[in-house]
Coordinates of C-alpha atoms in Angstrom, one line a residue:
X39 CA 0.0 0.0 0.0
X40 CA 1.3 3.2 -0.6
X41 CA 1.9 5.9 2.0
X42 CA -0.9 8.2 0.4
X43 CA -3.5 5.4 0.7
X44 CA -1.9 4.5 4.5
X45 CA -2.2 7.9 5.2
X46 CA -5.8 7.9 4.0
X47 CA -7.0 4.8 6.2
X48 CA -5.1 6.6 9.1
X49 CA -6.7 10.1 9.3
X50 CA -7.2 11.0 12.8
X51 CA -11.1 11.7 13.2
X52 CA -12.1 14.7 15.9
X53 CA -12.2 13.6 19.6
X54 CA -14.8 14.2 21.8
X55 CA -16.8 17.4 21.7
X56 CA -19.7 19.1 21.6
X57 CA -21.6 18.6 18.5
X58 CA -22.4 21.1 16.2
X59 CA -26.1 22.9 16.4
X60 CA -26.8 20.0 19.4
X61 CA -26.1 19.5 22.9
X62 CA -25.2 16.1 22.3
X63 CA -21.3 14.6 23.3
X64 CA -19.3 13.2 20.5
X65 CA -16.8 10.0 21.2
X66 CA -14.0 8.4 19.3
X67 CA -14.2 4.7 19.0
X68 CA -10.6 3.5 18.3
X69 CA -9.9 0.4 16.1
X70 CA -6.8 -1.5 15.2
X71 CA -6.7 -2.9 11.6
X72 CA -4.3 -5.2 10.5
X73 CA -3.0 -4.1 7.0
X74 CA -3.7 -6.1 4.2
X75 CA -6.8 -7.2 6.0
X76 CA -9.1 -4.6 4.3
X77 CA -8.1 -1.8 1.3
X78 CA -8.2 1.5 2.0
X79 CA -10.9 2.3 -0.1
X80 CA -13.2 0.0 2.1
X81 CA -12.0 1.6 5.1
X82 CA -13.0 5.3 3.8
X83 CA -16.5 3.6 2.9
X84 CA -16.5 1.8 6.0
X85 CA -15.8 4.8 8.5
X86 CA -18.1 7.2 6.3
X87 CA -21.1 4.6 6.7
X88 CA -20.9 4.3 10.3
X89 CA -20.5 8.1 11.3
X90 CA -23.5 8.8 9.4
X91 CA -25.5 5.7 10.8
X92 CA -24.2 6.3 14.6
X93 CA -24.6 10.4 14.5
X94 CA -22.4 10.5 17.8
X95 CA -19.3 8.7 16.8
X96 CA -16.3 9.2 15.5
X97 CA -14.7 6.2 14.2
X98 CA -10.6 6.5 14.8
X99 CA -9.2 3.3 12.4
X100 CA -5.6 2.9 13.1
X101 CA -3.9 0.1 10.4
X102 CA -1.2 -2.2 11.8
X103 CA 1.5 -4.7 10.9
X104 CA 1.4 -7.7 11.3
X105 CA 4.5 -8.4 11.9
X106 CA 5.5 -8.5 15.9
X107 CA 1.9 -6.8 16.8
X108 CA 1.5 -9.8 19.6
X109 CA 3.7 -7.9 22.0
X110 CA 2.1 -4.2 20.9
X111 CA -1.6 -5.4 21.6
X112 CA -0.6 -7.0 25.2
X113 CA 0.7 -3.8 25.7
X114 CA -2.3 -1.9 24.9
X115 CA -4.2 -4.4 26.8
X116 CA -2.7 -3.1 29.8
X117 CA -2.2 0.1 28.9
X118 CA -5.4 3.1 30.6
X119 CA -5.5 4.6 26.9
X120 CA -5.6 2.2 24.0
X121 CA -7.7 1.4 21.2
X122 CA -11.3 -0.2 21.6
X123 CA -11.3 -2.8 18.6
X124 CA -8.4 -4.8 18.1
X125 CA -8.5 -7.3 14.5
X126 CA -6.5 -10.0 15.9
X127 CA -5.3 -13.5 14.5
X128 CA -8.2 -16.6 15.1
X129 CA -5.7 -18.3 16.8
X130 CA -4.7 -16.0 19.2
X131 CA -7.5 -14.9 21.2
X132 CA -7.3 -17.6 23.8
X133 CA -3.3 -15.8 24.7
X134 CA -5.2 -12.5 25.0
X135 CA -7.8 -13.4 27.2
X136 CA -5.4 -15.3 29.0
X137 CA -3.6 -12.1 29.6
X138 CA -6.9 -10.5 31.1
X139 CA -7.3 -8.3 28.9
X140 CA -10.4 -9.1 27.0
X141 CA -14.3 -7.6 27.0
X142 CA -16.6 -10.9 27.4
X143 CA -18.3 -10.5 24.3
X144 CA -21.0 -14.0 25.0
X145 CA -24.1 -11.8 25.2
X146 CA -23.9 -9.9 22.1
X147 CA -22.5 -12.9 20.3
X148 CA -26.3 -15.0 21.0
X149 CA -28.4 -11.9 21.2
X150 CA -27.3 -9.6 18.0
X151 CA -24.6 -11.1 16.1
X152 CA -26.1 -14.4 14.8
X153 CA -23.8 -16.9 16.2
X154 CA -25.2 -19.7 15.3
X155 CA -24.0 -19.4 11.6
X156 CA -20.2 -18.2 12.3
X157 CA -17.7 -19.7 10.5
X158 CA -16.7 -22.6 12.9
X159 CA -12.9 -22.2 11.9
X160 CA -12.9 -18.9 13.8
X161 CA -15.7 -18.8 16.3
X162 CA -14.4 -21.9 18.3
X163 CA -10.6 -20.1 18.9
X164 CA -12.6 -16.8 20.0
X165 CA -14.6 -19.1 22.3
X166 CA -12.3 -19.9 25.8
X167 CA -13.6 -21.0 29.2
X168 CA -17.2 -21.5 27.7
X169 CA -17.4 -18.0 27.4
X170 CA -16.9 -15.8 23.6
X171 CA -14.7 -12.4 23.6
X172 CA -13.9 -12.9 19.5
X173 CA -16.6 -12.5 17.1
X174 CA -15.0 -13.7 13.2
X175 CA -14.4 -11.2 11.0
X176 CA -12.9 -12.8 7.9
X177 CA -11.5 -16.5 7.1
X178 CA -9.2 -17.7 4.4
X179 CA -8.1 -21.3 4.0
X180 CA -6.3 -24.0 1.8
X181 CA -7.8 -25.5 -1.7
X182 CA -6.2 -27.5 -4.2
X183 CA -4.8 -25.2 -7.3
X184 CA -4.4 -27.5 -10.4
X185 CA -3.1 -27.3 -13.8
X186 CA -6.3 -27.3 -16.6
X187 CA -3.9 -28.4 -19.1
X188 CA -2.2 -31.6 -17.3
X189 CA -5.6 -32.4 -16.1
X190 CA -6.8 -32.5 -19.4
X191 CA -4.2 -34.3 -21.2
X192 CA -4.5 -37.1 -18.7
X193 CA -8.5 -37.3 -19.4
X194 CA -9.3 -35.8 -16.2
X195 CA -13.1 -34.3 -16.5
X196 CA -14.3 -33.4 -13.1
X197 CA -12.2 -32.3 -10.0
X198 CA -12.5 -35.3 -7.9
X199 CA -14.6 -34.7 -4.9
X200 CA -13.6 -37.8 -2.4
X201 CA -10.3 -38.7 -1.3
X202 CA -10.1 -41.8 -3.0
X203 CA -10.8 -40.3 -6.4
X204 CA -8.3 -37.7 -5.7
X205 CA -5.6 -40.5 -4.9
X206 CA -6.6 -42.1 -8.1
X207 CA -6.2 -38.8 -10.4
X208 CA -2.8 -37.8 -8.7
X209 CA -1.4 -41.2 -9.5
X210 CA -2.6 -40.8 -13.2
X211 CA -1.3 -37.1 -13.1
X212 CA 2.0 -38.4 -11.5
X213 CA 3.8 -39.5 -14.7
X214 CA 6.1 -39.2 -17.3
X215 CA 8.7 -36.4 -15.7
X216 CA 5.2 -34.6 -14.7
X217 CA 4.3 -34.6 -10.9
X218 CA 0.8 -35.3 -9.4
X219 CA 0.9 -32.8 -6.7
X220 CA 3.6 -30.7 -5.0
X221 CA 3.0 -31.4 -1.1
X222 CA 6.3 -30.6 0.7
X223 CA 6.9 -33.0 3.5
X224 CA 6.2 -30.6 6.8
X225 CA 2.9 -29.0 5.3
X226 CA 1.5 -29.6 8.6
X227 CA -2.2 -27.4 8.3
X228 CA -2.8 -29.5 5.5
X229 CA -2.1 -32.5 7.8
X230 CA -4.2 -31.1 10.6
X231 CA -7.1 -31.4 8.1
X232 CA -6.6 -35.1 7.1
X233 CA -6.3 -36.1 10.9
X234 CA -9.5 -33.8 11.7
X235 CA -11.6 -35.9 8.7
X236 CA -10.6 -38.8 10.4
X237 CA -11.7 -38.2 13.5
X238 CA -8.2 -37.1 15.5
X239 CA -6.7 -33.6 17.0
X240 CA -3.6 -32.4 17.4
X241 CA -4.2 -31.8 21.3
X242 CA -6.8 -32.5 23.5
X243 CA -7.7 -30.7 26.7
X244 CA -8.3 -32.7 29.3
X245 CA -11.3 -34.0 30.5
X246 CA -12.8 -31.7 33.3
X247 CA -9.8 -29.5 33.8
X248 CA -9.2 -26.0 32.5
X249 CA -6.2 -25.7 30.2
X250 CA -4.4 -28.9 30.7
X251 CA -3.8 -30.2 27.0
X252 CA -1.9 -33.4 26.0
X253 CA -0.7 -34.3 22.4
X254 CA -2.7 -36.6 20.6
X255 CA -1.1 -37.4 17.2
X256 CA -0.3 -41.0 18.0
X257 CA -4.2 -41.5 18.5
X258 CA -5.0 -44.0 16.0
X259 CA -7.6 -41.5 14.3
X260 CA -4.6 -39.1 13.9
X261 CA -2.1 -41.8 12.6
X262 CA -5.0 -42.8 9.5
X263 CA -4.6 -39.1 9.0
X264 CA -0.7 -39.6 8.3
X265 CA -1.3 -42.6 6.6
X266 CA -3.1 -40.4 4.1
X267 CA -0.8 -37.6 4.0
X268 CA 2.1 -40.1 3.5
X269 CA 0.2 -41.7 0.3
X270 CA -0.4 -38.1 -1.4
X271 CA 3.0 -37.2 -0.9
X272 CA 4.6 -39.7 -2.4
X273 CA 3.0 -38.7 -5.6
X274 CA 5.4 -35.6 -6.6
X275 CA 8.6 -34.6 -5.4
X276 CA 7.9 -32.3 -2.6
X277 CA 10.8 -32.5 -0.6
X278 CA 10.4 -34.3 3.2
X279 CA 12.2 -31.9 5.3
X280 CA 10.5 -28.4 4.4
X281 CA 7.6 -27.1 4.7
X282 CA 5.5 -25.4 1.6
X283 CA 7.4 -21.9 1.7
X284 CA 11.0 -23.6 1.6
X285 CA 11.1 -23.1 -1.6
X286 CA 7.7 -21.3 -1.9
X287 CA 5.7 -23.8 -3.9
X288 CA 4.1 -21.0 -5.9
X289 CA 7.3 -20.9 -7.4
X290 CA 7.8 -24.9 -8.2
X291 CA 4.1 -25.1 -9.3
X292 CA 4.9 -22.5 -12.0
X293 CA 7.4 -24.3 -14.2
X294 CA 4.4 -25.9 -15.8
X295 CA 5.1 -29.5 -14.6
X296 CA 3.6 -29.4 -11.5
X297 CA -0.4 -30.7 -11.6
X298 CA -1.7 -29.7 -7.8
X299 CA -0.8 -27.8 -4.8
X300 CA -2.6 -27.2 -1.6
X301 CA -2.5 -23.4 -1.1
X302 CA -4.8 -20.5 -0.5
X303 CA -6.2 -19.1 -3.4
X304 CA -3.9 -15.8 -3.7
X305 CA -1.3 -18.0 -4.6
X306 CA -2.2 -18.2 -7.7
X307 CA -0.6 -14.1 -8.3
X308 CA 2.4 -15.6 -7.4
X309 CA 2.3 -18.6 -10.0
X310 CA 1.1 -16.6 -13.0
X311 CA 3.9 -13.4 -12.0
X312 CA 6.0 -15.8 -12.2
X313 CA 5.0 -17.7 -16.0
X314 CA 2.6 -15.6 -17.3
X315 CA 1.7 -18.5 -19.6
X316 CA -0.1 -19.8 -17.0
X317 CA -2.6 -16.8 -16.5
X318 CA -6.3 -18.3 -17.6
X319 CA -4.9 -22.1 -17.2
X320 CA -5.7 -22.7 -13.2
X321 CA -8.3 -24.4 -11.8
X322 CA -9.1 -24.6 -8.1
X323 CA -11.5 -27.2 -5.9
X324 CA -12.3 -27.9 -1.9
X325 CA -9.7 -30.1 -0.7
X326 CA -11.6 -33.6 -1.0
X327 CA -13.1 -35.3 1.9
X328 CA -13.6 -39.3 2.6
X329 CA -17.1 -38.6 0.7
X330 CA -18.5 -36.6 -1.8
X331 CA -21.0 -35.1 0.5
X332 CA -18.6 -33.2 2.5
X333 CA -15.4 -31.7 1.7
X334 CA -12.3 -32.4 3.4
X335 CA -11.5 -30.2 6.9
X336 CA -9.3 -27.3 6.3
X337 CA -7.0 -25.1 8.8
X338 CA -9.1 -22.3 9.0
X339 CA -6.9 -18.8 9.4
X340 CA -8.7 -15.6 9.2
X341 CA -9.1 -12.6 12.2
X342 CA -11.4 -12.3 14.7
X343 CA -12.8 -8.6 16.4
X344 CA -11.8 -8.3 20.1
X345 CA -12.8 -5.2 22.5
X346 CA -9.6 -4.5 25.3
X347 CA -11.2 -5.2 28.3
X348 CA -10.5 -1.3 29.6
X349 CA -12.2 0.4 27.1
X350 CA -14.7 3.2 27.8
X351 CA -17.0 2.8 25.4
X352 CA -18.3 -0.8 25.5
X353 CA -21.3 -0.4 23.9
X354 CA -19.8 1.8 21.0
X355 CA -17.2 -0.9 20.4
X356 CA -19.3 -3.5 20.2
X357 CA -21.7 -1.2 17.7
X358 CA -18.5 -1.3 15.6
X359 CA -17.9 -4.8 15.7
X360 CA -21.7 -5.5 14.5
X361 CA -21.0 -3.2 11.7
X362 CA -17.9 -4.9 10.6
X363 CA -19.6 -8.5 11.4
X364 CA -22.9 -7.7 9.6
X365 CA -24.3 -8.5 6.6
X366 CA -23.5 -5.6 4.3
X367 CA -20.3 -4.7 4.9
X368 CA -19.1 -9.0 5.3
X369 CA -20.4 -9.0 1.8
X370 CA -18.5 -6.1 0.6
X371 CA -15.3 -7.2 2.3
X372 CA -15.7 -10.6 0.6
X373 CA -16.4 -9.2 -2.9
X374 CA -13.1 -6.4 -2.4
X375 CA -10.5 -8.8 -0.9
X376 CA -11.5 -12.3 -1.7
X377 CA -11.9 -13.2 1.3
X378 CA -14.3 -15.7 3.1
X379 CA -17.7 -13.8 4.9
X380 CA -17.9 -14.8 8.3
X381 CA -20.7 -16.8 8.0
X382 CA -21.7 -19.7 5.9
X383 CA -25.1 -18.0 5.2
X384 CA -23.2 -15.4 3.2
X385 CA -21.1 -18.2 1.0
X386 CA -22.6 -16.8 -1.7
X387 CA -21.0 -13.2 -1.5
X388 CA -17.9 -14.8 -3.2
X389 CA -19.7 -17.0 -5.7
X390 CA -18.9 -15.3 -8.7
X391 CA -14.9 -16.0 -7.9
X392 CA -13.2 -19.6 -8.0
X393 CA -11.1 -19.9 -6.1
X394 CA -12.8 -17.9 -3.0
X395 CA -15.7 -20.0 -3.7
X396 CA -14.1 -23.2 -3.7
X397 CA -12.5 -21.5 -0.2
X398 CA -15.7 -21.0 0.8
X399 CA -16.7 -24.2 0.5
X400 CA -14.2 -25.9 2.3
X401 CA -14.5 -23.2 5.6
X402 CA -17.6 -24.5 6.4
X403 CA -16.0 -27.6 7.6
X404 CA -12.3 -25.3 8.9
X405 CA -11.4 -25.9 12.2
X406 CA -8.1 -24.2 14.2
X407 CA -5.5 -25.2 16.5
X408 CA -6.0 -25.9 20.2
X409 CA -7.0 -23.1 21.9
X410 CA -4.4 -23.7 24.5
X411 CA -2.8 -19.7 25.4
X412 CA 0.2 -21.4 24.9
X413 CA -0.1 -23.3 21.5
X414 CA 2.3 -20.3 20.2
X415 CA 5.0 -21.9 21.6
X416 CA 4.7 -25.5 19.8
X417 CA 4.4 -23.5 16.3
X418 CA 7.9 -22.2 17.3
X419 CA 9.9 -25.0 16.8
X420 CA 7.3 -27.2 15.7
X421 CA 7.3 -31.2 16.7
X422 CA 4.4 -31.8 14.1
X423 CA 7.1 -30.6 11.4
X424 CA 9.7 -33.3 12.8
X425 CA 7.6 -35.8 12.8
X426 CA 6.2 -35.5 9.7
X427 CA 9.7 -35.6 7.9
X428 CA 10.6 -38.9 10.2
X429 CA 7.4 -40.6 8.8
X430 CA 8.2 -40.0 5.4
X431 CA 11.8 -41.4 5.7
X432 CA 10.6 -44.3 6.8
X433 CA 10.6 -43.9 10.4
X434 CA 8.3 -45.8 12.5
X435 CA 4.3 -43.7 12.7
X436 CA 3.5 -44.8 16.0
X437 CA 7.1 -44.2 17.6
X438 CA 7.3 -41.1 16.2
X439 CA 3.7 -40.0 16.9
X440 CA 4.3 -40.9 20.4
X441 CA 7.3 -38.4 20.2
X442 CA 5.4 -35.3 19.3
X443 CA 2.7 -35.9 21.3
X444 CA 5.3 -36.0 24.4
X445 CA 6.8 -32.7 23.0
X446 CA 3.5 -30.9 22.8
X447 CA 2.2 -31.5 25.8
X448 CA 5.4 -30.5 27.5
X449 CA 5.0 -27.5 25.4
X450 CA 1.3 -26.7 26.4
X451 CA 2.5 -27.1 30.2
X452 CA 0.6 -24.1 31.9
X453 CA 2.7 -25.2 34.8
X454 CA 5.8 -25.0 33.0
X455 CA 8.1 -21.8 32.1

């Protein structure tokens, strides 16, 4: 984004005053984007809708980086004076509310904001201790991008819609110098969603307790789930001990000789930057499931809509966040960044697009990681990864499984360091 278009989506709005030709008191409701999440044209639209609607408010929208924003929002959290709204990742609510820092947000979530049809990939990490404080906002997650032309050549019609048909057209695919798929070996959130169709979890919490989680990949759900990640991969030459980004897979798929990836849609930018030759050839389709009446579970990422727990202005926070969460401006979100609506009701926002469709499609079955407040620190040198490589080089699935499990549930200790 350039600065003139930052600089637009940052404007500093009036503070509180009285307002003009009435006696009633203006307020600033401050809210913390994430950039990227939303243009700046949408946020100009945005802001002007809701001033006119509210009459008393003055929206404040405040963009931020991603990009080491964990320690800045503790830090406003605690902080007297910081922002009301607060776009934060799905998957880290649970550490936020763990910090106590976090407006209980279960009341408005049943009464107003139509709950009961929230993507469940980001409603169930802003839900901890029974109680909700995120309400989804966006969601994107993984499809399968495919080559048109390779799929045609080898007399492939249909995008298969079950696993086993998908197994069946990547070994066709898989041939003559050509691969079937690209899946790099440590591609562990397309994992996640093999053991979640069959039943398994990464971590489970404890029965009765609060917050006391024990690794569970050497379940024997979770192991079919390998099983089935071990059989795909074998049918290219992604390599075992990296994950998709090393090298970035956009990049292998576009030399043409490369049938499937799993990716997110915006991928494709990458692939057809990189050969433009492959601009009008790419395909995309919900990652399959074990029957054609379901797709296949997906990581879910996205952002949710927290309010700090010191704000002011509760109620005009929360009139924000039903704004942002509604209807109109979920569909016009969807239709600007390609994103998924919060809601499955609203699938059909993105219809008209491929591959946000096909996205769509598969988020109504996306799902997240544990919502332990310390899951951040298995991601950070991730056992899931290790294992995964071991598997594939022929190591032992159950010894290994066992392994992981031990590591991340020493990792989601909440009486540890």
């Amino acid at each position: 984004m350039s600065l003139s278009l930052a600089l637009a989506a940052t404007v500093l709005l009036p503070g509180c005053g009285a307002l003009p030709g009435g006696g009633e008191e203006r307020r600033t409701v401050t809210v913390w984007l994430m950039r990227g999440s939303a243009s700046a044209e949408f946020v100009k639209r945005f802001t002007a809708d809701f001033e006119k609607r509210q009459g008393d408010i003055d929206l404040e929208i405040r963009l931020q980086e991603w990009t080491g924003v964990g320690g800045k929002v503790k830090a406003a959290l605690k902080a007297e004076d910081g922002p009301d709204v607060i776009e934060v990742g799905n998957t880290q609510v649970a550490q936020y509310v763990d910090e106590g820092g976090l407006y209980d947000l279960t009341l408005e979530s049943a009464r107003d904001l139509g709950m009961k049809d929230w993507l469940p990939g980001l409603a169930e990490p802003g839900r901890y201790n029974g109680s909700q404080y995120g309400v989804p906002w966006y969601a994107a997650n993984r499809v399968v991008i495919y080559n048109k032309d390779l799929f045609a050549r080898a007399g492939i019609e249909q995008p298969p819609k079950t696993r086993a048909q998908w197994i069946a057209a990547t070994e066709r695919l898989n041939s003559g110098g050509q691969q079937g798929i690209y899946l790099a070996g440590q591609d562990w959130y397309t994992l996640a969603g093999f053991i979640w169709d069959e039943g398994g979890e990464l971590a489970e919490e404890a029965e009765g307790s609060r917050g006391v989680w024990k690794g569970s990949l050497h379940s024997t759900a979770a192991l079919r789930g390998m099983e089935f990640y071990r059989r795909l991969q074998a049918l290219g030459k992604g390599p075992r001990g990296a994950d998709e980004e090393h090298p970035p897979q956009a990049g292998v798929f576009a030399k043409g000789d490369v049938a499937q990836i799993v990716a997110v849609p915006g991928t494709a930018r990458a692939i057809e930057e990189a050969n433009p030759g492959l601009k009008g050839k790419l395909g995309y389709f919900p990652i399959p499931g074990k029957t054609a009446a379901k797709p296949g579970a997906v990581f879910t990422g996205g952002s949710d809509l927290v309010v700090r727990g010191k704000t002011d202005d509760r109620k005009g926070a929360v009139a924000v966040i039903e704004a942002l969460a509604g209807k109109k401006w979920q569909t016009e979100l969807a239709r600007t960044m390609n994103y998924v609506p919060n809601k499955t009701t609203l699938a059909s926002a993105v219809a008209g697009e491929p591959g946000a469709a096909a996205m769509a499609t598969g988020a109504a079955r996306g799902r997240a990681t544990p919502a332990s407040p310390k899951w951040a620190a298995v991601e950070a040198d991730n056992p899931i990864k290790t294992y995964m490589s071991k598997v594939l080089g022929g190591g032992d699935p159950a010894a290994e499984a066992k392994k992981a499990s031990r590591r991340i549930t020493q990792e989601l200790d909440v009486t540890g360091p």
